[in-house]
Amino acid sequence: GIGFSSITVADGRVYTTGNTGKKGKTDIVFCFDAKTGQDVWTHAYPCALEPKYYEGGTLATPTVDAGKVYSLSKMGDLFCLDAAKGTVIWQKQLNKAMGYELPTWHFSSSPLIVDDMLILNIGDAGLALNKNTGAVVWANGKGKCGYSTPTPYTMNGKAGLALFGMNSAMAVSPTDGKKLWQFEWITKHDVNAADPIVSGNKVFISSGYGRGCALLEINGSAVDKVWENKAVRAQMNCLVLRDGYLYGFDDKILKCIKMENGAEQWQDKSMGKGALMMSADGRLIIMSDKSELVIAQANPDKLEVLARSQVLPKAKCWTTPVLANGRIYARNTPGDFVCIDVSQ
């Protein structure tokens, strides 16, 4: 199915979502066997493709917790499903039924579990529901949201959730949703999509459409800008941080920059507008925008490619790959899905 949802692996099962296209107008949550790829179950519901200057389809990635799968559609259909069976435990309609306003490219926040709460980047500054019942725990207005997923952190012993709103980066308390700090960050088309990256009391933010990136220093509720430049303009996927260096896509160019000052270390133009993750031992796992898998060592001195292979048909791919249990899972926009054994 058409979409940009990434992949979640848990308890021997793999979850993702896709849309059947212009004629069917149906979203499907898929559950596959993680080892064989065989269908375990599917959950389908009506949802428009909404191809607004792109192919359309699903955006958010399902979240698995304690035997339940939480999945949010771009139009606000939120489901809590039994992870083994796919049956509906509870559901909410956040847009039409609860009045949460859709941003231009619709809801894309993946659900985050904190204690007994399901937290979404919905509304002016986040929304928390009881993960077992769907009841509202706290809410912050019903205006247009940003596109990032909430990032949990602890700073000076205090828990927070960093997220992008429509025109600012901010953090809220996970317990009651109260704002801890906020920094204005206005972008073209109000697209703030890449998750903020928190390290100590510093927060890195980046947005596309020529906006650039910045490093913020947080002291209580005060926010000071350490630096700002255009070295990286992350339109959708966030960068990854290792040993003081950030790796990720500046629009169609893969780059490494130094976090403390934003200085560019190197760049590579061979992968287009791709997406990446990092393994625990410091290898970049990258999908190019033409569905090529590239493995590279995280090295601030140069791009050190270890392997590359065309693992899927040459179609658009803006989706982050996933490494789990010695296997890499990847999908592209049309919905081709692959599992590669890298355990050896």
Coordinates of C-alpha atoms in Angstrom, one line a residue:
G1 CA 0.0 0.0 0.0
I2 CA 1.0 3.6 -0.7
G3 CA 2.6 5.4 2.3
F4 CA 5.5 6.6 4.3
S5 CA 5.0 4.8 7.6
S6 CA 8.1 3.2 8.9
I7 CA 8.2 -0.3 10.5
T8 CA 7.8 -1.5 14.1
V9 CA 9.1 -4.8 15.3
A10 CA 8.0 -6.4 18.5
D11 CA 7.4 -9.9 19.9
G12 CA 8.2 -11.7 16.6
R13 CA 5.8 -9.5 14.6
V14 CA 6.3 -6.6 12.2
Y15 CA 3.8 -3.7 11.8
T16 CA 3.4 -1.0 9.2
T17 CA 0.6 0.8 7.3
G18 CA -0.4 1.6 3.7
N19 CA -3.2 3.0 1.6
T20 CA -4.9 1.2 -1.3
G21 CA -4.9 4.2 -3.5
K22 CA -7.2 6.6 -5.3
K23 CA -10.0 4.0 -6.0
G24 CA -10.1 2.1 -2.7
K25 CA -9.5 5.0 -0.3
T26 CA -8.7 2.6 2.4
D27 CA -5.9 2.5 5.0
I28 CA -4.6 -0.8 6.2
V29 CA -2.6 -1.6 9.3
F30 CA -0.5 -4.7 8.5
C31 CA 0.9 -7.3 10.9
F32 CA 3.5 -9.8 9.5
D33 CA 5.5 -12.6 10.9
A34 CA 8.9 -11.0 11.6
K35 CA 10.9 -14.0 10.3
T36 CA 8.8 -15.2 7.3
G37 CA 6.8 -12.1 6.2
Q38 CA 3.6 -14.1 6.3
D39 CA 0.4 -12.2 7.0
V40 CA -0.7 -12.4 10.6
W41 CA -3.6 -9.9 10.4
T42 CA -4.8 -6.7 8.8
H43 CA -7.0 -3.9 10.0
A44 CA -8.7 -1.7 7.3
Y45 CA -10.7 1.5 7.6
P46 CA -11.8 4.3 5.2
C47 CA -9.2 7.0 4.6
A48 CA -8.5 9.2 1.7
L49 CA -5.1 9.1 -0.2
E50 CA -4.7 12.9 -0.1
P51 CA -1.9 13.2 -2.6
K52 CA -1.0 16.8 -1.9
Y53 CA 2.1 17.5 -4.1
Y54 CA 3.3 14.0 -3.3
E55 CA 2.0 10.4 -3.6
G56 CA -0.2 10.6 -0.4
G57 CA -0.9 7.6 1.8
T58 CA -0.1 6.8 5.4
L59 CA 2.4 8.9 7.4
A60 CA 2.7 7.9 11.1
T61 CA 4.4 4.6 12.3
P62 CA 2.5 2.2 14.6
T63 CA 3.6 2.0 18.2
V64 CA 3.6 -1.3 20.1
D65 CA 3.3 -1.5 23.9
A66 CA 2.2 -4.2 26.3
G67 CA 0.4 -6.3 23.8
K68 CA -1.3 -3.4 22.0
V69 CA -0.7 -1.5 18.8
Y70 CA -1.5 2.2 18.5
S71 CA -1.9 3.6 15.0
L72 CA -2.9 7.1 13.9
S73 CA -4.2 8.0 10.4
K74 CA -3.4 11.3 8.6
M75 CA -7.1 12.2 9.0
G76 CA -7.2 11.6 12.8
D77 CA -8.4 8.0 13.1
L78 CA -6.7 6.6 16.2
F79 CA -6.8 2.9 16.9
C80 CA -5.7 0.8 19.9
L81 CA -5.5 -2.8 18.5
D82 CA -4.7 -6.1 20.0
A83 CA -1.1 -6.7 18.9
A84 CA -1.6 -10.5 18.3
K85 CA -5.1 -10.5 16.8
G86 CA -5.7 -7.0 15.3
T87 CA -9.1 -6.6 17.0
V88 CA -10.1 -3.0 18.1
I89 CA -9.7 -2.4 21.8
W90 CA -10.7 1.3 21.5
Q91 CA -10.7 4.0 18.9
K92 CA -11.0 7.8 18.6
Q93 CA -11.6 10.3 15.8
L94 CA -9.4 13.3 16.6
N95 CA -10.4 15.6 13.7
K96 CA -14.1 15.4 13.0
A97 CA -15.3 14.0 16.3
M98 CA -12.9 15.7 18.8
G99 CA -12.3 18.9 16.8
Y100 CA -8.5 18.8 16.4
E101 CA -7.5 20.9 13.4
L102 CA -5.6 19.2 10.5
P103 CA -2.4 20.9 9.4
T104 CA -1.8 21.3 5.7
W105 CA -0.3 17.8 5.2
H106 CA -2.4 16.2 7.9
F107 CA -1.4 14.4 11.1
S108 CA 1.9 12.5 11.0
S109 CA 2.9 12.1 14.7
S110 CA 3.7 8.6 15.7
P111 CA 2.2 7.7 19.2
L112 CA 4.6 7.8 22.2
I113 CA 4.0 5.8 25.3
V114 CA 4.9 7.4 28.7
D115 CA 3.8 5.4 31.7
D116 CA 0.0 4.9 31.2
M117 CA -0.3 7.7 28.7
L118 CA -0.4 7.7 24.9
I119 CA 1.1 11.1 23.8
L120 CA 0.6 12.6 20.3
N121 CA 1.8 15.8 18.6
I122 CA -1.8 16.9 18.1
G123 CA -3.2 20.4 18.8
D124 CA -1.2 23.4 19.8
A125 CA 1.2 21.6 22.1
G126 CA 0.5 17.9 22.4
L127 CA -2.3 15.6 23.6
A128 CA -2.2 12.8 26.1
L129 CA -4.7 10.0 26.3
N130 CA -5.0 7.1 28.7
K131 CA -3.4 4.2 26.8
N132 CA -5.9 1.7 28.1
T133 CA -9.1 3.6 27.6
G134 CA -8.4 6.5 25.2
A135 CA -9.7 9.0 27.8
V136 CA -8.1 12.5 27.7
V137 CA -5.4 13.0 30.4
W138 CA -4.3 16.4 29.3
A139 CA -4.7 18.6 26.2
N140 CA -3.2 21.9 24.9
G141 CA -5.7 23.6 22.5
K142 CA -7.0 22.2 19.2
G143 CA -5.1 24.3 16.7
K144 CA -2.8 23.1 13.9
C145 CA 0.1 21.0 15.1
G146 CA 3.6 20.3 13.7
Y147 CA 4.6 17.1 12.1
S148 CA 7.2 15.7 14.5
T149 CA 6.8 12.9 17.0
P150 CA 7.3 13.9 20.7
T151 CA 10.8 13.2 21.9
P152 CA 11.2 12.2 25.6
Y153 CA 14.1 13.5 27.6
T154 CA 15.4 14.2 31.1
M155 CA 17.1 17.5 31.7
N156 CA 18.6 18.4 35.1
G157 CA 16.5 15.6 36.6
K158 CA 13.2 16.9 35.1
A159 CA 11.3 14.9 32.5
G160 CA 10.1 16.7 29.3
L161 CA 8.7 16.1 25.8
A162 CA 10.3 18.1 23.0
L163 CA 8.2 18.6 19.9
F164 CA 7.7 20.9 17.0
G165 CA 4.6 23.0 16.8
M166 CA 3.4 24.8 13.7
N167 CA 5.8 27.7 14.2
S168 CA 7.9 26.9 17.2
A169 CA 10.0 24.3 19.0
M170 CA 8.9 23.6 22.5
A171 CA 8.8 21.2 25.4
V172 CA 5.9 20.2 27.7
S173 CA 5.7 18.2 30.9
P174 CA 4.6 14.6 30.4
T175 CA 2.6 14.6 33.6
D176 CA 0.3 17.6 32.9
G177 CA 1.2 19.0 29.5
K178 CA 2.3 22.4 30.8
K179 CA 4.9 24.1 28.6
L180 CA 8.4 24.0 29.9
W181 CA 10.0 26.2 27.3
Q182 CA 9.3 27.5 23.7
F183 CA 11.4 28.9 20.9
E184 CA 9.8 30.6 17.8
W185 CA 10.8 28.8 14.6
I186 CA 8.8 29.9 11.6
T187 CA 9.1 28.0 8.3
K188 CA 7.8 28.1 4.8
H189 CA 4.4 26.3 4.6
D190 CA 4.6 25.7 8.4
V191 CA 6.5 22.5 7.9
N192 CA 8.4 21.5 11.1
A193 CA 8.7 17.7 10.7
A194 CA 12.1 16.4 11.9
D195 CA 12.1 15.4 15.5
P196 CA 14.2 17.7 17.8
I197 CA 17.4 16.0 19.1
V198 CA 18.1 16.5 22.8
S199 CA 21.6 16.1 24.3
G200 CA 22.2 17.4 27.9
N201 CA 20.6 20.8 28.0
K202 CA 21.1 21.4 24.3
V203 CA 18.4 20.9 21.6
F204 CA 19.1 20.6 17.9
I205 CA 16.3 21.6 15.5
S206 CA 16.1 21.6 11.7
S207 CA 13.5 22.3 9.0
G208 CA 13.4 22.2 5.3
Y209 CA 12.3 24.6 2.5
G210 CA 15.5 26.6 3.0
R211 CA 15.0 27.2 6.7
G212 CA 18.1 25.6 8.1
C213 CA 19.1 24.4 11.6
A214 CA 19.9 25.7 15.1
L215 CA 21.3 24.6 18.4
L216 CA 19.4 25.8 21.5
E217 CA 20.5 25.9 25.1
I218 CA 17.8 25.4 27.7
N219 CA 18.1 26.9 31.2
G220 CA 14.8 26.4 33.0
S221 CA 12.2 28.1 30.9
A222 CA 14.8 30.3 29.2
V223 CA 16.0 29.4 25.7
D224 CA 19.3 30.8 24.2
K225 CA 20.3 30.2 20.6
V226 CA 23.8 28.9 20.5
W227 CA 24.1 29.1 16.7
E228 CA 22.0 29.0 13.5
N229 CA 22.9 28.3 9.9
K230 CA 21.7 26.5 6.7
A231 CA 24.1 23.6 6.8
V232 CA 21.2 21.1 7.2
R233 CA 17.6 21.7 6.1
A234 CA 15.8 18.6 7.2
Q235 CA 12.5 18.6 5.5
M236 CA 11.1 15.3 6.9
N237 CA 13.4 12.9 8.6
C238 CA 15.5 13.8 11.6
L239 CA 19.3 13.5 11.9
V240 CA 21.1 11.1 14.2
L241 CA 23.6 12.1 16.9
R242 CA 26.8 10.2 17.8
D243 CA 29.9 11.4 19.7
G244 CA 29.1 15.1 19.1
Y245 CA 28.4 14.8 15.4
L246 CA 25.0 14.8 13.5
Y247 CA 24.4 12.8 10.4
G248 CA 21.4 13.3 8.1
F249 CA 19.9 14.8 5.0
D250 CA 20.1 18.4 4.0
D251 CA 17.3 18.1 1.5
K252 CA 18.9 15.9 -1.1
I253 CA 22.5 15.9 0.3
L254 CA 23.7 13.6 3.1
K255 CA 25.9 15.5 5.5
C256 CA 27.8 15.3 8.7
I257 CA 27.9 18.4 10.9
K258 CA 29.5 19.2 14.3
M259 CA 26.8 19.7 16.9
E260 CA 28.6 22.3 19.0
N261 CA 29.0 24.8 16.2
G262 CA 27.1 23.6 13.1
A263 CA 30.3 23.2 11.0
E264 CA 29.9 20.9 8.0
Q265 CA 32.3 18.0 8.0
W266 CA 31.5 16.3 4.7
Q267 CA 28.7 15.8 2.2
D268 CA 27.5 13.2 -0.4
K269 CA 25.0 13.7 -3.2
S270 CA 24.5 10.1 -4.3
M271 CA 21.4 9.2 -2.3
G272 CA 18.9 12.0 -2.9
K273 CA 16.3 12.9 -0.2
G274 CA 16.8 9.8 1.9
A275 CA 16.3 8.6 5.4
L276 CA 18.6 6.9 8.0
M277 CA 19.0 5.3 11.4
M278 CA 22.1 4.2 13.3
S279 CA 23.1 0.9 14.8
A280 CA 24.4 0.7 18.4
D281 CA 28.0 0.2 17.1
G282 CA 27.9 3.3 15.0
R283 CA 26.9 2.2 11.5
L284 CA 24.6 4.4 9.5
I285 CA 21.7 2.4 7.9
I286 CA 20.5 4.5 5.0
M287 CA 17.7 4.2 2.4
S288 CA 18.3 6.4 -0.6
D289 CA 15.3 8.1 -2.3
K290 CA 15.5 5.4 -5.0
S291 CA 15.2 2.5 -2.5
E292 CA 18.9 1.6 -2.4
L293 CA 20.2 0.4 1.0
V294 CA 23.5 1.9 2.0
I295 CA 25.6 0.9 5.1
A296 CA 28.2 3.4 6.2
Q297 CA 30.5 3.9 9.2
A298 CA 29.6 7.0 11.2
N299 CA 32.8 8.9 10.7
P300 CA 33.1 12.7 11.0
D301 CA 36.1 12.8 8.7
K302 CA 34.5 11.1 5.6
L303 CA 31.6 9.1 4.3
E304 CA 32.9 5.5 4.7
V305 CA 30.5 3.3 2.7
L306 CA 30.7 -0.4 3.8
A307 CA 28.0 -1.8 1.5
R308 CA 25.2 -0.8 -0.8
S309 CA 22.5 -2.7 -2.7
Q310 CA 19.3 -2.0 -4.6
V311 CA 17.1 -3.9 -2.2
L312 CA 13.7 -2.7 -3.6
P313 CA 12.5 -1.6 -7.0
K314 CA 13.7 1.9 -7.9
A315 CA 10.8 3.8 -6.5
K316 CA 10.6 6.8 -4.2
C317 CA 11.6 6.0 -0.6
W318 CA 11.5 8.6 2.1
T319 CA 11.0 6.1 4.9
T320 CA 13.5 5.3 7.7
P321 CA 14.7 1.6 7.6
V322 CA 14.7 -0.4 10.8
L323 CA 17.2 -2.8 12.3
A324 CA 15.9 -5.5 14.7
N325 CA 17.2 -8.9 15.8
G326 CA 19.9 -9.1 13.0
R327 CA 17.5 -8.0 10.3
I328 CA 16.9 -4.8 8.3
Y329 CA 13.3 -4.0 7.3
A330 CA 12.6 -1.4 4.7
R331 CA 9.7 -0.2 2.6
N332 CA 9.2 2.4 -0.2
T333 CA 6.4 4.7 -1.1
P334 CA 4.4 2.3 -3.4
G335 CA 4.5 -0.3 -0.6
D336 CA 7.2 -2.8 -1.6
F337 CA 8.5 -4.3 1.6
V338 CA 11.8 -6.2 2.2
C339 CA 13.5 -8.0 5.1
I340 CA 17.3 -8.5 4.8
D341 CA 19.2 -10.9 7.1
V342 CA 22.4 -9.1 8.3
S343 CA 23.0 -11.3 11.4
Q344 CA 26.3 -12.6 10.0

